[in-house]
mmCIF file of C-alpha atoms in Angstrom:
data_model
loop_
_atom_site.group_PDB
_atom_site.id
_atom_site.type_symbol
_atom_site.label_atom_id
_atom_site.label_comp_id
_atom_site.label_asym_id
_atom_site.label_seq_id
_atom_site.Cartn_x
_atom_site.Cartn_y
_atom_site.Cartn_z
ATOM 1 C CA UNK A 1 -23.350 -13.079 0.002
ATOM 2 C CA UNK A 2 -20.770 -11.136 -1.693
ATOM 3 C CA UNK A 3 -16.945 -12.100 -2.705
ATOM 4 C CA UNK A 4 -14.164 -11.319 -0.353
ATOM 5 C CA UNK A 5 -12.446 -8.510 -1.720
ATOM 6 C CA UNK A 6 -9.258 -9.683 -3.569
ATOM 7 C CA UNK A 7 -5.771 -9.570 -1.569
ATOM 8 C CA UNK A 8 -3.784 -6.838 -2.334
ATOM 9 C CA UNK A 9 -0.598 -7.274 -3.277
ATOM 10 C CA UNK A 10 2.346 -5.360 -1.624
ATOM 11 C CA UNK A 11 6.063 -5.212 -1.936
ATOM 12 C CA UNK A 12 8.911 -6.551 0.359
ATOM 13 C CA UNK A 13 11.997 -4.379 -0.309
ATOM 14 C CA UNK A 14 15.517 -6.447 0.548
ATOM 15 C CA UNK A 15 18.466 -4.017 0.159
ATOM 16 C CA UNK A 16 21.740 -4.515 1.642
ATOM 17 C CA UNK A 17 25.595 -3.832 0.413
ATOM 18 C CA UNK A 18 26.508 -5.634 -2.722
ATOM 19 C CA UNK A 19 27.413 -9.317 -1.851
ATOM 20 C CA UNK A 20 25.373 -9.348 0.865
ATOM 21 C CA UNK A 21 23.037 -12.254 -0.617
ATOM 22 C CA UNK A 22 20.153 -10.939 -1.598
ATOM 23 C CA UNK A 23 19.791 -12.566 -5.057
ATOM 24 C CA UNK A 24 20.263 -16.021 -3.298
ATOM 25 C CA UNK A 25 18.382 -15.356 -0.319
ATOM 26 C CA UNK A 26 15.290 -14.043 -2.680
ATOM 27 C CA UNK A 27 15.320 -17.197 -4.865
ATOM 28 C CA UNK A 28 15.394 -19.123 -1.810
ATOM 29 C CA UNK A 29 12.547 -17.292 -0.438
ATOM 30 C CA UNK A 30 10.099 -19.044 -3.272
ATOM 31 C CA UNK A 31 8.536 -15.694 -3.970
ATOM 32 C CA UNK A 32 8.701 -13.953 -7.242
ATOM 33 C CA UNK A 33 11.388 -11.435 -7.932
ATOM 34 C CA UNK A 34 12.054 -8.354 -9.163
ATOM 35 C CA UNK A 35 15.741 -7.378 -9.834
ATOM 36 C CA UNK A 36 15.996 -3.886 -9.121
ATOM 37 C CA UNK A 37 19.785 -3.657 -10.588
ATOM 38 C CA UNK A 38 18.094 -4.015 -14.148
ATOM 39 C CA UNK A 39 17.236 -0.410 -14.035
ATOM 40 C CA UNK A 40 20.634 0.772 -13.817
ATOM 41 C CA UNK A 41 21.642 3.463 -16.287
ATOM 42 C CA UNK A 42 23.445 2.917 -19.086
ATOM 43 C CA UNK A 43 27.181 3.670 -19.523
ATOM 44 C CA UNK A 44 26.716 6.968 -22.134
ATOM 45 C CA UNK A 45 24.455 8.601 -19.891
ATOM 46 C CA UNK A 46 25.406 12.213 -19.049
ATOM 47 C CA UNK A 47 24.182 11.764 -15.394
ATOM 48 C CA UNK A 48 26.298 8.996 -14.095
ATOM 49 C CA UNK A 49 28.456 9.896 -11.069
ATOM 50 C CA UNK A 50 32.009 9.720 -10.824
ATOM 51 C CA UNK A 51 33.580 8.132 -7.964
ATOM 52 C CA UNK A 52 35.516 11.117 -6.039
ATOM 53 C CA UNK A 53 39.164 11.948 -7.299
ATOM 54 C CA UNK A 54 38.920 8.997 -10.079
ATOM 55 C CA UNK A 55 37.736 8.738 -13.229
ATOM 56 C CA UNK A 56 35.673 5.592 -12.427
ATOM 57 C CA UNK A 57 31.612 5.264 -13.050
ATOM 58 C CA UNK A 58 30.745 5.522 -9.376
ATOM 59 C CA UNK A 59 27.656 2.573 -9.524
ATOM 60 C CA UNK A 60 27.415 2.090 -5.942
ATOM 61 C CA UNK A 61 25.890 5.621 -6.239
ATOM 62 C CA UNK A 62 21.803 6.063 -6.044
ATOM 63 C CA UNK A 63 22.570 8.537 -8.883
ATOM 64 C CA UNK A 64 23.583 5.708 -11.147
ATOM 65 C CA UNK A 65 20.074 4.143 -10.829
ATOM 66 C CA UNK A 66 16.517 4.907 -12.434
ATOM 67 C CA UNK A 67 14.365 4.926 -9.174
ATOM 68 C CA UNK A 68 11.377 6.229 -11.112
ATOM 69 C CA UNK A 69 11.766 3.570 -13.242
ATOM 70 C CA UNK A 70 11.898 1.031 -10.856
ATOM 71 C CA UNK A 71 8.777 2.546 -8.800
ATOM 72 C CA UNK A 72 7.106 1.905 -11.939
ATOM 73 C CA UNK A 73 7.397 -1.352 -12.132
ATOM 74 C CA UNK A 74 6.635 -2.195 -8.680
ATOM 75 C CA UNK A 75 3.599 -0.411 -8.779
ATOM 76 C CA UNK A 76 2.427 -1.966 -11.822
ATOM 77 C CA UNK A 77 3.059 -5.533 -10.415
ATOM 78 C CA UNK A 78 1.409 -4.302 -7.081
ATOM 79 C CA UNK A 79 -1.690 -2.910 -9.420
ATOM 80 C CA UNK A 80 -1.453 -5.397 -12.408
ATOM 81 C CA UNK A 81 0.499 -8.247 -11.432
ATOM 82 C CA UNK A 82 2.453 -7.863 -14.547
ATOM 83 C CA UNK A 83 5.364 -5.509 -16.051
ATOM 84 C CA UNK A 84 8.045 -4.989 -18.541
ATOM 85 C CA UNK A 85 11.554 -4.950 -16.967
ATOM 86 C CA UNK A 86 14.430 -3.949 -18.618
ATOM 87 C CA UNK A 87 17.427 -6.894 -19.375
ATOM 88 C CA UNK A 88 20.872 -5.296 -18.062
ATOM 89 C CA UNK A 89 24.162 -6.734 -18.805
ATOM 90 C CA UNK A 90 26.564 -5.260 -16.100
ATOM 91 C CA UNK A 91 29.474 -6.353 -17.902
ATOM 92 C CA UNK A 92 29.052 -3.834 -20.844
ATOM 93 C CA UNK A 93 26.770 -1.487 -18.722
ATOM 94 C CA UNK A 94 23.598 -1.247 -21.035
ATOM 95 C CA UNK A 95 20.268 -2.614 -21.421
ATOM 96 C CA UNK A 96 20.117 -5.348 -23.953
ATOM 97 C CA UNK A 97 16.550 -6.256 -24.149
ATOM 98 C CA UNK A 98 13.368 -6.019 -22.279
ATOM 99 C CA UNK A 99 11.541 -9.198 -20.638
ATOM 100 C CA UNK A 100 8.086 -9.066 -18.971
ATOM 101 C CA UNK A 101 7.587 -10.371 -15.310
ATOM 102 C CA UNK A 102 4.339 -11.972 -14.580
ATOM 103 C CA UNK A 103 3.584 -12.620 -10.647
ATOM 104 C CA UNK A 104 -0.293 -13.245 -11.517
ATOM 105 C CA UNK A 105 -2.221 -12.604 -7.940
ATOM 106 C CA UNK A 106 0.466 -13.484 -5.676
ATOM 107 C CA UNK A 107 0.014 -11.467 -2.566
ATOM 108 C CA UNK A 108 3.712 -10.597 -1.880
ATOM 109 C CA UNK A 109 6.942 -10.428 -3.981
ATOM 110 C CA UNK A 110 10.549 -9.325 -3.439
ATOM 111 C CA UNK A 111 12.270 -6.317 -5.052
ATOM 112 C CA UNK A 112 15.835 -6.591 -4.318
ATOM 113 C CA UNK A 113 18.720 -4.446 -5.022
ATOM 114 C CA UNK A 114 21.353 -2.381 -3.403
ATOM 115 C CA UNK A 115 19.034 0.762 -3.946
ATOM 116 C CA UNK A 116 16.268 -0.761 -2.633
ATOM 117 C CA UNK A 117 16.303 1.428 0.808
ATOM 118 C CA UNK A 118 16.133 4.764 -1.880
ATOM 119 C CA UNK A 119 12.152 3.706 -2.470
ATOM 120 C CA UNK A 120 11.196 2.655 1.189
ATOM 121 C CA UNK A 121 9.514 5.892 1.483
ATOM 122 C CA UNK A 122 7.942 6.111 -1.882
ATOM 123 C CA UNK A 123 6.567 2.752 -1.447
ATOM 124 C CA UNK A 124 5.089 3.323 2.066
ATOM 125 C CA UNK A 125 3.437 6.739 0.703
ATOM 126 C CA UNK A 126 1.579 4.605 -2.133
ATOM 127 C CA UNK A 127 0.453 1.851 -0.086
ATOM 128 C CA UNK A 128 2.400 -1.339 -1.564
ATOM 129 C CA UNK A 129 5.299 -1.833 1.082
ATOM 130 C CA UNK A 130 5.094 -5.180 3.435
ATOM 131 C CA UNK A 131 8.382 -4.544 4.698
ATOM 132 C CA UNK A 132 11.891 -3.327 4.239
ATOM 133 C CA UNK A 133 14.986 -5.398 5.103
ATOM 134 C CA UNK A 134 18.662 -5.035 4.357
ATOM 135 C CA UNK A 135 20.840 -8.178 4.605
ATOM 136 C CA UNK A 136 24.258 -7.560 6.607
ATOM 137 C CA UNK A 137 26.700 -9.522 7.739
ATOM 138 C CA UNK A 138 31.091 -9.271 8.045
ATOM 139 C CA UNK A 139 32.510 -7.085 5.626
ATOM 140 C CA UNK A 140 35.251 -9.716 4.900
ATOM 141 C CA UNK A 141 32.889 -12.076 3.945
ATOM 142 C CA UNK A 142 30.619 -9.561 1.864
ATOM 143 C CA UNK A 143 34.079 -8.681 0.569
ATOM 144 C CA UNK A 144 34.867 -11.791 -0.537
ATOM 145 C CA UNK A 145 31.743 -13.406 -2.133
ATOM 146 C CA UNK A 146 31.172 -9.945 -3.844
ATOM 147 C CA UNK A 147 34.972 -10.414 -5.707
ATOM 148 C CA UNK A 148 34.399 -13.714 -6.452
ATOM 149 C CA UNK A 149 30.461 -13.527 -7.973
ATOM 150 C CA UNK A 150 31.661 -10.196 -10.265
ATOM 151 C CA UNK A 151 34.912 -11.918 -11.346
ATOM 152 C CA UNK A 152 33.047 -15.008 -12.284
ATOM 153 C CA UNK A 153 30.472 -13.255 -14.075
ATOM 154 C CA UNK A 154 33.227 -10.829 -15.480
ATOM 155 C CA UNK A 155 31.254 -7.827 -14.443
ATOM 156 C CA UNK A 156 33.930 -5.298 -14.812
ATOM 157 C CA UNK A 157 37.846 -5.410 -15.599
ATOM 158 C CA UNK A 158 39.944 -6.935 -12.734
ATOM 159 C CA UNK A 159 41.712 -3.723 -11.239
ATOM 160 C CA UNK A 160 38.147 -2.098 -11.239
ATOM 161 C CA UNK A 161 36.621 -4.952 -9.039
ATOM 162 C CA UNK A 162 39.459 -4.531 -6.846
ATOM 163 C CA UNK A 163 39.273 -1.025 -6.366
ATOM 164 C CA UNK A 164 35.260 -1.027 -5.582
ATOM 165 C CA UNK A 165 35.837 -4.423 -3.629
ATOM 166 C CA UNK A 166 38.412 -2.222 -0.965
ATOM 167 C CA UNK A 167 36.264 0.654 -1.175
ATOM 168 C CA UNK A 168 32.898 -1.076 -0.196
ATOM 169 C CA UNK A 169 34.400 -3.000 2.527
ATOM 170 C CA UNK A 170 35.700 -0.107 4.329
ATOM 171 C CA UNK A 171 32.074 1.658 3.612
ATOM 172 C CA UNK A 172 29.975 -1.294 4.649
ATOM 173 C CA UNK A 173 29.155 -0.112 8.458
ATOM 174 C CA UNK A 174 27.855 3.402 6.870
ATOM 175 C CA UNK A 175 26.138 1.596 3.821
ATOM 176 C CA UNK A 176 24.009 -0.170 6.327
ATOM 177 C CA UNK A 177 23.282 2.430 8.502
ATOM 178 C CA UNK A 178 22.409 4.732 5.639
ATOM 179 C CA UNK A 179 19.924 2.133 4.365
ATOM 180 C CA UNK A 180 18.510 1.898 8.120
ATOM 181 C CA UNK A 181 18.020 4.970 7.979
ATOM 182 C CA UNK A 182 16.040 5.091 5.012
ATOM 183 C CA UNK A 183 13.543 2.881 6.295
ATOM 184 C CA UNK A 184 15.174 -0.795 6.297
ATOM 185 C CA UNK A 185 15.534 -2.967 8.976
ATOM 186 C CA UNK A 186 18.902 -4.736 9.334
ATOM 187 C CA UNK A 187 19.210 -8.308 10.310
ATOM 188 C CA UNK A 188 20.721 -11.498 9.231
ATOM 189 C CA UNK A 189 19.042 -13.669 6.714
ATOM 190 C CA UNK A 190 17.683 -16.245 9.294
ATOM 191 C CA UNK A 191 15.751 -13.189 10.927
ATOM 192 C CA UNK A 192 15.078 -11.654 7.371
ATOM 193 C CA UNK A 193 13.118 -15.179 6.379
ATOM 194 C CA UNK A 194 11.031 -14.626 9.889
ATOM 195 C CA UNK A 195 9.769 -11.411 8.584
ATOM 196 C CA UNK A 196 9.172 -12.687 5.309
ATOM 197 C CA UNK A 197 6.778 -14.962 6.988
ATOM 198 C CA UNK A 198 5.195 -12.871 8.733
ATOM 199 C CA UNK A 199 4.377 -10.458 5.990
ATOM 200 C CA UNK A 200 3.361 -13.354 3.941
ATOM 201 C CA UNK A 201 0.899 -14.065 6.535
ATOM 202 C CA UNK A 202 -0.359 -10.717 6.629
ATOM 203 C CA UNK A 203 1.485 -9.709 9.731
ATOM 204 C CA UNK A 204 2.875 -6.893 8.238
ATOM 205 C CA UNK A 205 5.832 -5.270 10.462
ATOM 206 C CA UNK A 206 6.618 -1.475 10.698
ATOM 207 C CA UNK A 207 9.572 -1.407 8.310
ATOM 208 C CA UNK A 208 12.482 -0.402 10.636
ATOM 209 C CA UNK A 209 11.168 -2.317 13.625
ATOM 210 C CA UNK A 210 11.570 -5.246 14.805
ATOM 211 C CA UNK A 211 9.121 -8.188 14.385
ATOM 212 C CA UNK A 212 7.144 -9.568 17.636
ATOM 213 C CA UNK A 213 8.293 -12.675 18.749
#
């Protein structure tokens, strides 16, 4: 009797506004996690976008992120179970090294970041997508969580963080709507955990649709 073919590794893309709890949710899932924020461009990259009518770099624009490098890392994990990933220091907007993420033969992993929805269609076309989720909550809660985190980690200057925080709070509903339009399913953490369980069991739900009860 021939051996069973290996179970293909697939990715759950975890999007959501900055501060929505993606990193803590991914860590709590127990699955291997690829941090997509490590694929930000560096501060001296001439292609970085600016916030309109401002000298601030718009780190919330997908143009501040290297989607091709992130996608290549996801494909490598799905095909080989191992890939090199940059170590990115947000406080200085620069890559400070490289690490190796090895997930072995794990059939499912999470790739989380504010731009995860931007590669939903590409992952689907490549046949590596298990599901795509967008964590959502109350904008005021997201604002508070994001600001406390960013201040604790000294990610940027206080004035920059306040300007960014107010801007993102006002735009949060539009951010979620955009990620849904790109193919992510918007939900709270409890429902997201249920969809992860379904994906892990091989009952993959079409991204953007509600899981069967």
